[in-house]
Structures are given as structure tokens and as C-alpha cells.
Amino acid sequence: MKMSSVRYLTKEGFKNTWANRLMSVASVGVLVACMVVIGLAILISENVKLAIGNLEKQNVVMAYMKDYSWAQYGDKSENSSGAESTTEASSEESATEEQPDARGIKSSDYVIHNEEEALALCKEIEKLDNVESVEYISGDKGLEDVKANMPEGQEKYFTFLDEEYGNPLSGAAKVKMKDMALFDVTVEKIQKLEGIDTIQSQSDLAEKITAIKNGIAIAGFWIIAILMLISLIIVSNTIRITMYSRKLEISIMKAVGATNAFIRIPFVIEGIFIGLISAILSEGVLYFCYRVATETICKTLGTTDIVKYSDMAILLFVIFAVIGILSGAIGSFIMISKYLRKEGSEFAAI
Amino acid sequence: MSEIINEIQDKPVIEFKGVSKTYKTGTHALEDVNIKINKGEFVFVVGSSGAGKSTFMKLIMREEKANTGTISVNGYNLTKIKKRNIPMLRRTMGIVFQDFRLIPKMNVFDNVAFAMHVVGASTRQIRREVTKALSAVGLGDKARSMPNELSGGEQQRVGLARALVNNPTLIIADEPTGNVDPNMSYEIVSMLTAINKQGTTVLMVTHDHDLVHYFKHRVIMLDSGKIVADNPAGGAEE
């Protein structure tokens, strides 16, 4: 196609939009409404993801280690029998074996004996897939944390226990995971490591978080799909009306030898133009709505942990522009092609 | 292009061989029509309503397709023409409508220029050719007027300028005098005759017997889908 034709057709597309301004304004209005709803769905979903992310951060797994201090405190009977059997077995191997302490427990019955070994186990956990970070919490640090989190006055019970029987807590690895959907598998892997005794986790929370995430993804997909379809129908309808109002022009175009592509282009440009204008307006309207909504929410809930519009602005505009351009181009293309196939071929008697 | 028959000077501009057309409704519009129209001829097509004139014109413009027979127009074999080449066929002809078909929101110049934009002419070409075409129909001073500011005759002259602007080899005029006063009718046919004298073939459908008698061009008479008379130029209408 020649440049002069491209210029002419582009100009015609813009002129059509203006000539049918009432219909254009109506479709821009409906498109803006659809896009704002799509944008809100995206922003809500991002905020929920942020909130879930925060929850995920709190959903850490405590992997308690089989360390000697813990055995000394709570695993006495169980481990003493275990220690006895081990003692029997090992007595044959070595004459200079370690003697059990006053409580009948030997340090060698346990995998973790000191902080170096505990840190080595943490490193091993860190190597597992889906593990984001691992922090070693010694028995003493664990006890301090527990005491700090106790209601005022109640920490004395722990102080009493500690003084009377020793620290009841063993060392632990505080494990943070990358993907909560792989929670159970990861817990299982940690459990299998030598030196891990028990794992304290909130498996239900992980499941709930995963379910919420999936739910949001599915709902978001359907909202966007349905609204995109509505946008397509709206633009198609506008173009259809424009087309019928330009029936005479189309018939003359056909009579003087215009190709179908030549007839189609101004309508497609009109559709794209309507879509783009809607995208720009939607960005502005959504920014205003989101600002008002978040200001109110922040004031009411006293939180500042909300997705910033500026972080999403470019992505949202790209989404709006793609929706606008696609629905404009596809909607008008379908309509004009349908028209040209049926009525458009009869130019002599319109 | 396979469907283009080599254009030879003495080959007919329009040729119908055993053409019949029956619509899906069962109406027999044309029956075994055989006709040849040579380059440079001026032909009146006459006949009462329902005689098959419109179908005859639609077949030439390839708005309809014949059921049987072959049609060739300006070197295109219309029975074999591909859809994408129909616009190219139409670019070889200029069409004048009874109801003028001017775009009300465009001025006279733009209405004529419209036909040139469609064929991808440059702005300079458009300016030159439109001015020439408007001068040829005597409307050089009305280029900026809107269609509703013109009389019926003037509007039809704009339609004629639009048909002429792409220098077609064939002008098809579908009752061009149907909506204009008798004096203007003569003027329009005179213009078409002048155009014809420059070598353009003209095919004009009319009901106006006075015009047909006055101008003494070749007359093809249709009745019930058949050619019932074909009087050569200068002869009398039957």
C-alpha cells in the first residue's frame, strides 16, 4: 500500500471517530469501566499476594535437632534405653568408650554435639530445593525468645524450669521456604536429614495460603477474560453502527474499485483509537480510585503495607493498551469483514 | 493474471455469450443473452421495469455472477475472475448512479477526490485530476460547495466527474437522468456523448425515450430477460 493511502486511511480513521463522537464516547465510557474493573482486580490480587507474602514470611518451620542438651532434659528415659543398647553394641568395638553421665546418657548417642555441627546441619538444610533461608537458633536463644513472647509474669515458670532441670529446648533450624505449595515435600526432606528430631510447622496455613493464591489466580483470569469479551463486543457494536452510518461511502468505495483491505483500515484504526483513548483514561481513573481507596484503608486499618500505584502504573497501562488495541482491532475487523461479506458487495442498490 | 484476456484493440469492451441469470428466489432475470459492445461505442439500454436491465448492469460490474455463459469486460473474464481482482476490474470503469451517491459531509472536490484516494493516487495527482474533471463537467467554480448547495443536475455532474477522474475506458451510467429536469438530462447525455467522442465506451440505462430518439446512439432493448432489439447508432428505436 502506498504511503499516501496509509496517510489518507489513518486520517479517515481519526475523522470517523470524531464524526461518530457520541458513539465513540459511549464505547470509550464502557471500555474505561471494563478496564478499571480489570485494573482493580489486578491491584486487589497484587495486594492479596503482598499480604500472603507477609504471611508466608511468618510461616517458618522449626526443625529441632537431636542435640545433647535436649536429651539431657527431656529424652532421658527413651534415650537412656537407646543409649544402653548402643552401649552394649559399642562395648565390643571399643574398650575406651565414653562413659555415660549421671543420668545414663552419653553425648555420642546424639548427632549434634556442638554449635559447629548444628551450623553444618543448617547448611545441609539450606542446600535443599525450595529452602529460602535457614537460621540457627540455639537452645539458649530459643528459650530467651520463648520468655520474651510470654505474657508478663509468666516467663518465670521457664526460668524456674531452666534453673531446676536445665534448658528444655534443643537447638533448632528456623527454615523459611520459597514456595508454600511444596511445603509438605520440603518438610519430609528436612525430616530425613540425620540430626533432625522433630519439625514444628503450620501445615494448614501453608495449604490455606496455596489455596488462596490459586483462587485469586483463577478468579483474576475469569474476570479479565469476561471483561475482555465485553470490551470486544462493545467496540464491535460501535464499529457496526459507524459502518451502517457510512454505508453510502462503502458502496461508493466498492464501486470505484476499493479493495476490502482499503475499506477495512479506517474502521480498524477507529477501533484501535477508541481502545487507546480508553486505556489512557482508565489509567487516570484507576489511579484516582486506588488513591482514594488506599488512603481510606490505610487510615482505617492503620497499615501502610499496600502495593504502591506507581509500582504498577506501567504494567497496568501496558495491559490496558493491549486490551484496548486488541479489542479495537479485532472487534472492528470482525464486524467490517462480516459486513463486506454480506451487504458490502451490493453497491449498486443500497 | 490468468483471467485477464489480452487486450486487443478490436476486441469488444463488453461481450456476453449465452448468459443466463436466475436468482435464488427463482426469478429468471436474463436468458441466453449474447451481445458485443466495442470500444468507443455509446449504447443505450432500454426496457420496462423487470426487463433485466439492472441484472445486465450488475453482471458487468461483477456484483452478480452469471449462472451460465461467459462475460468479458475490459479484458477480464468475469466467469473466472478471482475475488481479489474484482476491484481491479472496477477501476477500469466509471459508474454514474441515478441517485448521485455523493457523500453529504464532503464538498464537491473531496467527493471527486474520494475515487482517486481509493486507487492510491498521490495528493498532487489528485489535485490535478480532480480540477480537470470538475472543469470538464463545468463545475470548476463549485469545488468548495457542499452537495446540498447544488441543484440535481449539478450533483449528477459531480457524479460524472467522479466517474471520469480515474480515466476509465468504460462509463456505466444507471439512469443518470432519472432525478434531473429534462433540460439538464440533455446536458448530461451531451456530456457523456462528448466523453464518448474522446474514445471512452459509454453504456447508459434509461427510460427516457426522448433522449434515446434525440441522440441516436446504439440501442439495446431488453424484455423479460431477453434482448428483443439491438438497433445500431443512427437507427430508430423499435
XYZ file of C-alpha atoms in Angstrom, chain A residues 2 4-5 7-8 12 15-16 19 246 248-260 262 341 345-350, chain B residues 58 61 63-64 84 87-88 90-91 93 95 97 101-106 111 114-115 117-123 162 166 174:
62
model
C 1.267 3.459 -0.913
C -0.361 8.442 0.504
C -3.027 5.774 1.061
C -1.847 8.688 5.460
C -5.300 9.079 3.967
C -10.061 8.842 7.804
C -12.129 11.578 11.295
C -14.599 8.690 11.679
C -17.751 12.105 13.167
C -21.046 5.015 6.320
C -23.008 5.113 1.296
C -19.262 5.682 1.439
C -18.587 1.958 1.476
C -20.826 1.425 -1.563
C -19.008 4.181 -3.465
C -15.649 2.767 -2.413
C -16.670 -0.630 -3.785
C -17.950 0.925 -6.985
C -14.729 2.792 -7.686
C -12.606 -0.282 -7.038
C -11.544 -0.163 -3.404
C -10.120 -3.400 -2.052
C -11.635 -4.879 1.091
C -8.717 -0.417 1.963
C -19.088 -10.493 3.019
C -20.773 -6.496 -2.016
C -24.002 -4.931 -3.208
C -23.109 -1.383 -4.045
C -25.466 -0.756 -6.926
C -28.616 -0.904 -4.852
C -28.094 0.237 -1.264
C -24.769 -5.853 -12.168
C -19.846 -4.646 -12.657
C -21.870 -7.503 -8.469
C -23.672 -10.641 -9.587
C -9.222 -10.110 -5.230
C -11.623 -4.137 -7.501
C -9.090 -4.009 -10.373
C -13.978 -1.860 -11.336
C -11.060 0.552 -11.592
C -14.854 1.608 -15.320
C -20.064 4.331 -12.573
C -25.733 6.392 -10.293
C -24.389 8.927 -4.398
C -22.496 11.978 -3.187
C -21.214 11.970 0.382
C -23.134 14.800 2.075
C -20.390 15.746 4.550
C -17.770 16.142 1.811
C -16.361 13.774 -3.357
C -12.549 10.164 -2.934
C -12.443 7.952 -6.053
C -7.818 8.057 -2.882
C -9.236 4.581 -3.327
C -6.776 3.821 -6.117
C -3.871 5.239 -4.087
C -3.220 8.392 -6.103
C -0.822 10.999 -4.708
C -2.059 14.339 -3.386
C -16.126 11.250 -10.052
C -9.662 7.851 -12.880
C -27.515 3.738 -14.449
